[in-house]
Tab-separated table of C-alpha atoms and ligand atoms in Angstrom:
chain	number	residue	atom	x	y	z
A	350	MET	CA	129.333	221.521	136.002
A	351	LEU	CA	132.086	220.733	138.865
A	352	LEU	CA	130.666	217.490	140.129
A	353	LYS	CA	129.613	216.342	136.331
A	354	LYS	CA	133.404	216.652	135.322
A	355	TRP	CA	134.160	214.612	138.354
A	356	ILE	CA	132.322	212.000	137.326
A	357	VAL	CA	133.988	212.408	134.107
A	358	ASN	CA	137.272	211.864	135.141
A	359	ALA	CA	136.421	208.978	137.733
A	360	LEU	CA	134.724	207.534	135.354
A	361	ILE	CA	137.684	207.427	132.737
A	362	LEU	CA	140.539	206.879	135.685
A	363	CYS	CA	138.208	203.821	136.626
A	364	GLY	CA	138.165	202.612	132.659
A	365	ALA	CA	142.120	203.031	132.706
A	366	LEU	CA	142.744	200.786	136.128
A	367	GLY	CA	140.788	198.239	134.496
A	368	PHE	CA	137.487	198.610	137.260
A	369	GLY	CA	135.035	198.682	134.565
A	370	ALA	CA	136.229	196.064	132.963
A	371	THR	CA	136.395	193.907	135.596
A	372	ALA	CA	133.275	194.693	136.883
A	373	THR	CA	131.736	193.980	133.623
A	374	ALA	CA	133.767	189.984	134.229
A	375	GLN	CA	131.400	189.581	136.954
A	376	GLN	CA	128.554	189.061	134.407
A	377	GLY	CA	130.137	186.150	133.227
A	378	LEU	CA	130.985	184.844	129.646
A	379	ARG	CA	127.728	182.618	129.427
A	380	SER	CA	125.616	185.667	129.415
A	381	GLN	CA	127.303	187.828	126.553
A	382	ARG	CA	125.971	184.938	124.317
A	383	PRO	CA	123.706	182.314	125.854
A	384	ASP	CA	123.347	180.369	122.416
A	385	PHE	CA	126.881	179.500	122.192
A	386	LEU	CA	128.647	176.802	124.174
A	387	ILE	CA	131.557	178.356	126.530
A	388	GLY	CA	132.944	175.762	128.696
A	389	PHE	CA	136.205	174.645	130.705
A	390	ALA	CA	137.644	171.173	131.858
A	391	ALA	CA	137.435	170.868	135.269
A	392	ALA	CA	140.156	170.152	137.778
A	393	ASN	CA	139.924	166.468	139.742
A	394	ASP	CA	137.857	166.566	142.654
A	395	PHE	CA	137.830	170.303	142.199
A	396	TRP	CA	135.071	170.673	145.205
A	397	THR	CA	138.026	169.585	148.050
A	398	LEU	CA	140.879	172.111	146.520
A	399	GLN	CA	141.549	174.715	149.065
A	400	ASP	CA	140.170	177.250	147.327
A	401	ALA	CA	136.892	175.297	145.927
A	402	GLN	CA	134.443	178.090	146.374
A	403	LYS	CA	136.211	180.783	144.383
A	404	PHE	CA	136.879	177.904	141.956
A	405	SER	CA	133.054	177.267	142.064
A	406	GLU	CA	132.050	180.716	141.765
A	407	VAL	CA	134.131	181.467	138.221
A	408	ALA	CA	133.293	178.618	137.012
A	409	ALA	CA	128.937	179.254	137.487
A	410	ARG	CA	129.551	182.315	136.590
A	411	GLU	CA	131.798	181.902	133.177
A	412	PHE	CA	130.748	178.975	131.760
A	413	ASN	CA	127.443	177.002	130.919
A	414	LEU	CA	129.893	173.823	129.659
A	415	ILE	CA	131.301	171.476	131.579
A	416	THR	CA	134.255	168.836	130.761
A	417	PRO	CA	135.326	166.352	134.113
A	418	GLU	CA	139.421	166.631	132.983
A	419	ASN	CA	140.237	163.599	134.048
A	420	GLN	CA	137.111	161.877	135.756
A	421	MET	CA	135.651	159.762	133.368
A	422	LYS	CA	138.919	158.790	131.923
A	423	TRP	CA	138.671	154.487	131.866
A	424	ALA	CA	141.571	154.407	134.309
A	425	ILE	CA	139.884	156.299	136.858
A	426	ILE	CA	135.881	155.538	135.499
A	427	HIS	CA	136.890	151.837	135.366
A	428	PRO	CA	140.476	151.118	136.926
A	429	GLU	CA	139.634	147.067	137.400
A	430	SER	CA	137.521	144.727	135.202
A	431	ASP	CA	134.497	144.421	136.957
A	432	VAL	CA	135.056	147.969	138.738
A	433	TYR	CA	133.704	151.096	138.288
A	434	GLN	CA	134.220	154.485	140.300
A	435	PHE	CA	131.138	156.850	139.235
A	436	ALA	CA	131.502	159.409	142.345
A	437	ALA	CA	134.097	161.858	141.120
A	438	ALA	CA	131.952	162.185	137.497
A	439	ASP	CA	128.396	162.359	139.235
A	440	ALA	CA	129.419	165.420	141.336
A	441	HIS	CA	130.827	167.137	138.487
A	442	LEU	CA	127.381	166.464	137.007
A	443	ALA	CA	125.509	167.423	139.861
A	444	PHE	CA	127.397	170.897	140.046
A	445	ALA	CA	126.322	170.992	136.249
A	446	ARG	CA	123.180	170.438	137.090
A	447	LYS	CA	122.979	173.142	139.866
A	448	ASN	CA	124.641	175.473	137.422
A	449	GLN	CA	122.521	175.042	134.346
A	450	MET	CA	126.093	174.098	132.443
A	451	LYS	CA	125.928	171.037	129.376
A	452	VAL	CA	128.560	168.139	130.372
A	453	HIS	CA	130.705	167.394	127.260
A	454	GLY	CA	131.940	163.526	128.294
A	455	HIS	CA	135.415	162.809	127.567
A	456	VAL	CA	136.356	160.329	127.101
A	457	LEU	CA	135.746	156.534	125.977
A	458	VAL	CA	138.596	155.223	123.791
A	459	TRP	CA	141.501	156.716	123.742
A	460	HIS	CA	145.182	155.667	123.531
A	461	SER	CA	145.978	157.260	127.332
A	462	GLN	CA	144.828	156.775	131.628
A	463	ILE	CA	144.169	153.304	129.982
A	464	PRO	CA	144.284	151.362	133.164
A	465	ALA	CA	147.075	148.210	133.948
A	466	TRP	CA	144.179	145.441	133.937
A	467	MET	CA	143.836	146.243	130.236
A	468	LEU	CA	147.475	146.740	129.364
A	469	GLU	CA	148.629	143.537	130.944
A	470	LYS	CA	145.682	141.107	129.711
A	471	ASN	CA	145.856	139.555	126.470
A	472	TRP	CA	143.385	140.236	124.341
A	473	ALA	CA	141.365	137.886	121.541
A	474	ARG	CA	140.060	140.215	119.245
A	475	ASN	CA	136.434	140.011	120.322
A	476	GLU	CA	137.082	139.443	123.438
A	477	LEU	CA	138.590	142.963	123.475
A	478	ILE	CA	135.486	144.278	121.359
A	479	ASP	CA	133.350	142.832	123.852
A	480	ALA	CA	134.975	145.003	126.981
A	481	MET	CA	134.627	147.989	125.077
A	482	TYR	CA	131.389	147.761	124.288
A	483	SER	CA	130.687	146.687	128.115
A	484	HIS	CA	132.820	150.039	129.152
A	485	ILE	CA	130.392	152.188	126.270
A	486	ASP	CA	127.053	151.314	127.388
A	487	ARG	CA	127.719	151.128	131.046
A	488	VAL	CA	129.532	154.685	130.941
A	489	MET	CA	126.876	156.281	128.634
A	490	GLY	CA	124.137	154.486	130.244
A	491	HIS	CA	125.213	155.538	133.536
A	492	PHE	CA	125.142	159.482	132.365
A	493	LYS	CA	122.454	158.690	130.213
A	494	ASN	CA	120.538	162.365	129.555
A	495	GLY	CA	122.976	164.239	132.012
A	496	VAL	CA	126.073	164.096	129.511
A	497	TYR	CA	124.899	166.615	126.437
A	498	MET	CA	128.328	164.933	124.040
A	499	TRP	CA	130.818	162.258	124.160
A	500	ASP	CA	134.121	162.268	123.096
A	501	VAL	CA	134.297	158.673	121.607
A	502	VAL	CA	137.380	158.879	119.745
A	503	ASN	CA	140.573	160.469	120.776
A	504	GLU	CA	144.081	160.882	119.329
A	505	ALA	CA	144.136	157.789	117.090
A	506	PHE	CA	145.777	159.506	114.103
A	507	ASN	CA	149.727	159.882	114.017
A	508	GLU	CA	150.994	163.669	112.536
A	509	ASP	CA	151.457	162.378	109.051
A	510	GLY	CA	148.285	160.618	108.868
A	511	SER	CA	148.501	157.078	109.880
A	512	MET	CA	147.258	155.473	112.335
A	513	ARG	CA	148.599	155.650	115.949
A	514	PRO	CA	150.072	152.430	116.791
A	515	SER	CA	147.642	152.328	120.307
A	516	PHE	CA	146.516	149.722	122.698
A	517	TRP	CA	142.760	149.938	120.564
A	518	GLN	CA	144.996	150.094	116.853
A	519	LYS	CA	147.246	147.392	117.761
A	520	ASN	CA	144.305	144.962	119.245
A	521	LEU	CA	141.565	146.072	117.080
A	522	GLY	CA	143.087	147.701	113.822
A	523	ASP	CA	141.333	150.616	111.898
A	524	SER	CA	137.749	148.550	112.870
A	525	HIS	CA	138.019	150.637	116.953
A	526	LEU	CA	136.534	153.876	115.076
A	527	PRO	CA	133.381	152.637	113.404
A	528	LEU	CA	133.324	150.055	116.147
A	529	ALA	CA	132.943	152.152	118.948
A	530	PHE	CA	130.904	154.810	117.027
A	531	THR	CA	128.387	152.289	116.302
A	532	ARG	CA	128.528	151.150	119.905
A	533	ALA	CA	128.245	154.416	121.537
A	534	ARG	CA	125.345	155.749	119.302
A	535	LEU	CA	123.111	152.800	120.567
A	536	ALA	CA	124.398	153.120	124.259
A	537	ASP	CA	123.034	156.874	123.914
A	538	SER	CA	121.285	157.772	121.197
A	539	ARG	CA	120.698	161.910	122.028
A	540	ALA	CA	124.235	162.228	122.795
A	541	LYS	CA	126.583	164.389	120.202
A	542	LEU	CA	129.283	161.954	119.356
A	543	LEU	CA	132.687	163.662	118.792
A	544	TYR	CA	135.895	162.463	117.146
A	545	ASN	CA	138.268	164.679	118.996
A	546	ASP	CA	142.567	164.957	118.672
A	547	TYR	CA	145.096	167.734	118.214
A	548	ASN	CA	146.696	169.452	115.694
A	549	ILE	CA	143.635	169.529	113.433
A	550	GLU	CA	142.769	173.042	113.602
A	551	THR	CA	144.148	173.392	109.964
A	552	LEU	CA	144.396	171.590	106.576
A	553	ASN	CA	147.759	169.304	107.060
A	554	ARG	CA	147.986	165.265	106.752
A	555	LYS	CA	146.393	164.406	110.030
A	556	SER	CA	143.416	167.177	109.520
A	557	ASP	CA	142.727	165.541	106.003
A	558	ALA	CA	142.931	161.945	107.686
A	559	VAL	CA	139.802	162.508	109.752
A	560	TYR	CA	138.429	164.314	107.110
A	561	LYS	CA	138.653	160.857	105.088
A	562	MET	CA	137.701	158.704	108.753
A	563	VAL	CA	134.781	160.892	108.350
A	564	GLN	CA	133.951	160.493	104.700
A	565	ALA	CA	134.373	156.904	105.096
A	566	PHE	CA	131.783	157.051	107.939
A	567	ARG	CA	129.592	158.768	105.943
A	568	LYS	CA	129.510	156.123	102.855
A	569	ASN	CA	128.955	153.514	105.653
A	570	GLY	CA	126.406	154.571	107.598
A	571	VAL	CA	128.901	154.574	110.960
A	572	PRO	CA	127.560	158.178	112.939
A	573	ILE	CA	129.970	160.898	113.954
A	574	ASP	CA	128.266	164.178	114.676
A	575	ALA	CA	131.250	166.364	115.455
A	576	ILE	CA	134.456	167.353	115.728
A	577	GLY	CA	136.328	168.393	118.576
A	578	MET	CA	139.633	170.160	117.860
A	579	GLN	CA	141.729	170.188	120.947
A	580	MET	CA	143.329	173.732	120.010
A	581	HIS	CA	146.497	173.066	122.072
A	582	ILE	CA	148.395	176.327	121.194
A	583	THR	CA	150.665	178.723	121.004
A	584	SER	CA	150.450	182.527	121.687
A	585	GLY	CA	152.002	182.582	117.904
A	586	GLY	CA	148.605	181.896	116.792
A	587	ILE	CA	147.758	179.484	113.751
A	588	ASP	CA	147.109	179.649	109.882
A	589	MET	CA	143.352	181.290	110.257
A	590	THR	CA	142.924	180.679	106.722
A	591	SER	CA	143.884	177.092	106.899
A	592	PHE	CA	141.416	176.712	110.019
A	593	GLN	CA	138.412	178.574	108.420
A	594	GLN	CA	138.788	175.978	105.081
A	595	ASN	CA	139.294	172.744	107.201
A	596	MET	CA	136.258	173.913	109.576
A	597	LYS	CA	134.569	174.837	106.138
A	598	ARG	CA	135.536	170.972	104.661
A	599	LEU	CA	134.232	169.752	107.876
A	600	ALA	CA	130.846	172.139	108.037
A	601	ASN	CA	129.757	170.705	104.596
A	602	LEU	CA	129.961	167.109	105.655
A	603	GLY	CA	127.357	167.450	107.930
A	604	LEU	CA	129.257	168.056	110.583
A	605	ASP	CA	129.316	170.172	113.880
A	606	ILE	CA	132.810	171.667	115.355
A	607	TYR	CA	133.674	171.910	119.058
A	608	ILE	CA	137.106	173.603	120.083
A	609	THR	CA	137.273	171.186	123.081
A	610	GLU	CA	140.590	171.966	125.098
A	611	MET	CA	141.925	175.551	124.151
A	612	ASP	CA	145.085	177.478	125.901
A	613	VAL	CA	147.416	179.381	124.414
A	614	ARG	CA	150.647	178.590	126.302
A	615	ILE	CA	153.596	181.751	126.613
A	616	PRO	CA	156.876	181.321	126.784
A	617	LYS	CA	157.923	181.361	130.546
A	618	ASN	CA	160.392	183.880	130.463
A	619	ALA	CA	157.982	186.500	128.522
A	620	GLN	CA	154.787	185.865	130.522
A	621	GLU	CA	154.174	189.808	130.581
A	622	ALA	CA	155.076	190.679	127.339
A	623	GLY	CA	153.057	187.972	125.941
A	624	LEU	CA	149.637	188.270	127.474
A	625	PRO	CA	148.888	190.442	124.386
A	626	ASP	CA	149.218	188.263	121.589
A	627	GLN	CA	147.505	185.841	123.832
A	628	ALA	CA	144.267	188.078	123.713
A	629	GLN	CA	144.501	188.104	120.129
A	630	VAL	CA	145.000	184.576	119.395
A	631	TYR	CA	142.001	183.643	121.855
A	632	ALA	CA	139.811	186.513	119.982
A	633	GLN	CA	141.187	185.431	116.015
A	634	VAL	CA	139.952	181.881	117.278
A	635	LEU	CA	136.518	182.724	119.331
A	636	LYS	CA	135.066	185.157	116.145
A	637	ALA	CA	136.489	182.258	113.275
A	638	CYS	CA	134.627	179.780	115.269
A	639	LEU	CA	131.486	182.334	115.831
A	640	ALA	CA	131.386	183.140	111.889
A	641	GLN	CA	130.876	179.420	111.274
A	642	PRO	CA	127.865	178.506	111.896
A	643	ALA	CA	128.662	175.059	112.352
A	644	CYS	CA	131.337	175.696	115.447
A	645	LYS	CA	128.839	175.216	118.492
A	646	GLY	CA	131.407	176.053	121.271
A	647	LEU	CA	134.783	177.156	122.569
A	648	GLN	CA	136.103	175.372	126.131
A	649	THR	CA	138.997	175.956	127.545
A	650	TRP	CA	141.427	173.409	129.164
A	651	GLY	CA	141.273	174.780	132.856
A	652	MET	CA	139.774	177.807	134.131
A	653	SER	CA	142.825	179.515	136.031
A	654	ASP	CA	146.247	179.210	135.731
A	655	LYS	CA	146.591	178.340	139.183
A	656	TYR	CA	145.662	174.716	137.905
A	657	SER	CA	146.370	174.097	134.550
A	658	TRP	CA	148.320	171.043	132.749
A	659	VAL	CA	150.388	173.221	130.394
A	660	SER	CA	153.457	173.648	132.781
A	661	GLY	CA	153.654	169.886	133.572
A	662	PHE	CA	153.221	169.754	129.830
A	663	TYR	CA	155.131	171.944	127.938
A	664	LYS	CA	158.442	172.143	129.763
A	665	GLY	CA	158.764	176.038	129.868
A	666	PHE	CA	155.532	177.257	129.158
A	667	GLY	CA	152.444	179.167	131.089
A	668	SER	CA	150.448	181.169	131.863
A	669	ALA	CA	147.174	179.955	128.772
A	670	LEU	CA	143.942	180.361	129.981
A	671	LEU	CA	141.817	183.198	130.677
A	672	PHE	CA	141.909	183.362	134.521
A	673	ASP	CA	145.388	184.460	135.818
A	674	GLU	CA	146.766	182.012	139.773
A	675	ASN	CA	144.305	184.275	141.530
A	676	TYR	CA	141.314	184.041	139.115
A	677	GLN	CA	141.419	187.657	138.069
A	678	PRO	CA	140.584	187.741	134.421
A	679	LYS	CA	143.336	187.850	132.196
A	680	PRO	CA	143.633	190.401	128.784
A	681	ALA	CA	143.039	187.069	126.689
A	682	TYR	CA	139.775	187.201	129.291
A	683	PHE	CA	138.128	190.556	127.692
A	684	ALA	CA	139.296	189.778	124.314
A	685	VAL	CA	136.807	186.728	124.539
A	686	GLU	CA	134.104	188.923	126.237
A	687	HIS	CA	134.552	191.521	123.592
A	688	VAL	CA	134.376	188.731	120.407
A	689	LEU	CA	131.048	187.369	122.102
A	690	LYS	CA	129.868	190.959	122.970
A	691	SER	CA	130.218	192.469	119.476
A	692	THR	CA	129.444	189.173	117.625
A	693	GLN	CA	125.565	188.847	119.618
B	1532	XIL	C1	145.103	165.808	130.620
B	1532	XIL	C2	145.579	166.504	131.267
B	1532	XIL	O1	145.174	167.509	132.019
B	1532	XIL	C3	146.079	166.178	132.830
B	1532	XIL	O2	145.755	166.464	134.357
B	1532	XIL	C4	146.579	164.778	132.892
B	1532	XIL	O3	147.380	164.238	133.772
B	1532	XIL	C5	146.892	163.668	131.228
B	1532	XIL	O4	145.421	164.695	130.533
B	1532	XIL	N1	144.521	165.651	125.314
B	1532	XIL	C6	143.143	165.270	126.041
B	1532	XIL	C7	143.074	165.433	127.562
B	1532	XIL	O5	142.203	164.712	125.656
B	1532	XIL	O6	142.361	164.458	127.779
B	1532	XIL	C8	144.177	165.605	127.748
B	1532	XIL	O7	144.194	166.265	129.370
B	1532	XIL	C9	145.704	166.614	127.679
B	1532	XIL	C10	146.002	166.487	125.999
């Protein structure tokens, strides 16, 4: 009797201290829903970090999808016109293969992280199309069968739905989008082709523009498989009804949806207090995704708050991911885990 009481008390104490929860974290998110893609963006050369072992261990335990955070971008992978550097991305793929993860390729055509040799050159239209084609052929060809899905074009629109005046837009106009997607399908017919952007989660002028682009693609036979919603948001959350409606209209066009770069930033002066709100936002977004059959995966843009782009980019914000700087699961982690478990 006494022993039984002691065990019950011990269990309650463990629960209160979060021991039980920590033990559950050891199982990993990926094991909760093997049918769902749960991923993260991997830091540059993560195998060389001073805590590489811990990084790799948590990554392998938790995730079944990996995106190289930077090391497939044009400036890194194709730094000179006749030089391709595949080694770092290859190491990501080797890690993925070893740990049965899918790979998300990021990114082929983007306004940022373009190498100087591209920006400095005066391009004739056909010459630039050829350069884009050979980049797509070479990069997608190199990773054929190893990359499950590709961000073909990233961030082509402004917030008001007009085209961003990017390097690509200035040189090739709107046509750079269908040209890139058509070529990508030829380069790797099995890879899923994504258009990826931020602030397109809810109904707004930018997501309207993406929707219209896909409608035009459908009409003209331009291939596209999915929309990537980056989901860089705050602990204030997003309009969930609008998010659901937006996913629905994209699903009705026959598209899949991936949440590709989620982070939920908290103001630096309210880090502790913001954790419950952050947990709720992660849970709501994941729940809505799981309730929409077209939504096939969710990735966070990083893993531990120790290596996150957020504090560098959004001044005064941080702590946006599922694991703290010591790789300990945060309330948001347990909220995500709970949603995955309870929707099985
Ligand atoms: C960011 C990386 O996280 C940083 O390390 C890098 O310095 C700049 O790019 N949208 C994207 C990503 O599609 O490629 C960006 O990644 C974050 C915003």
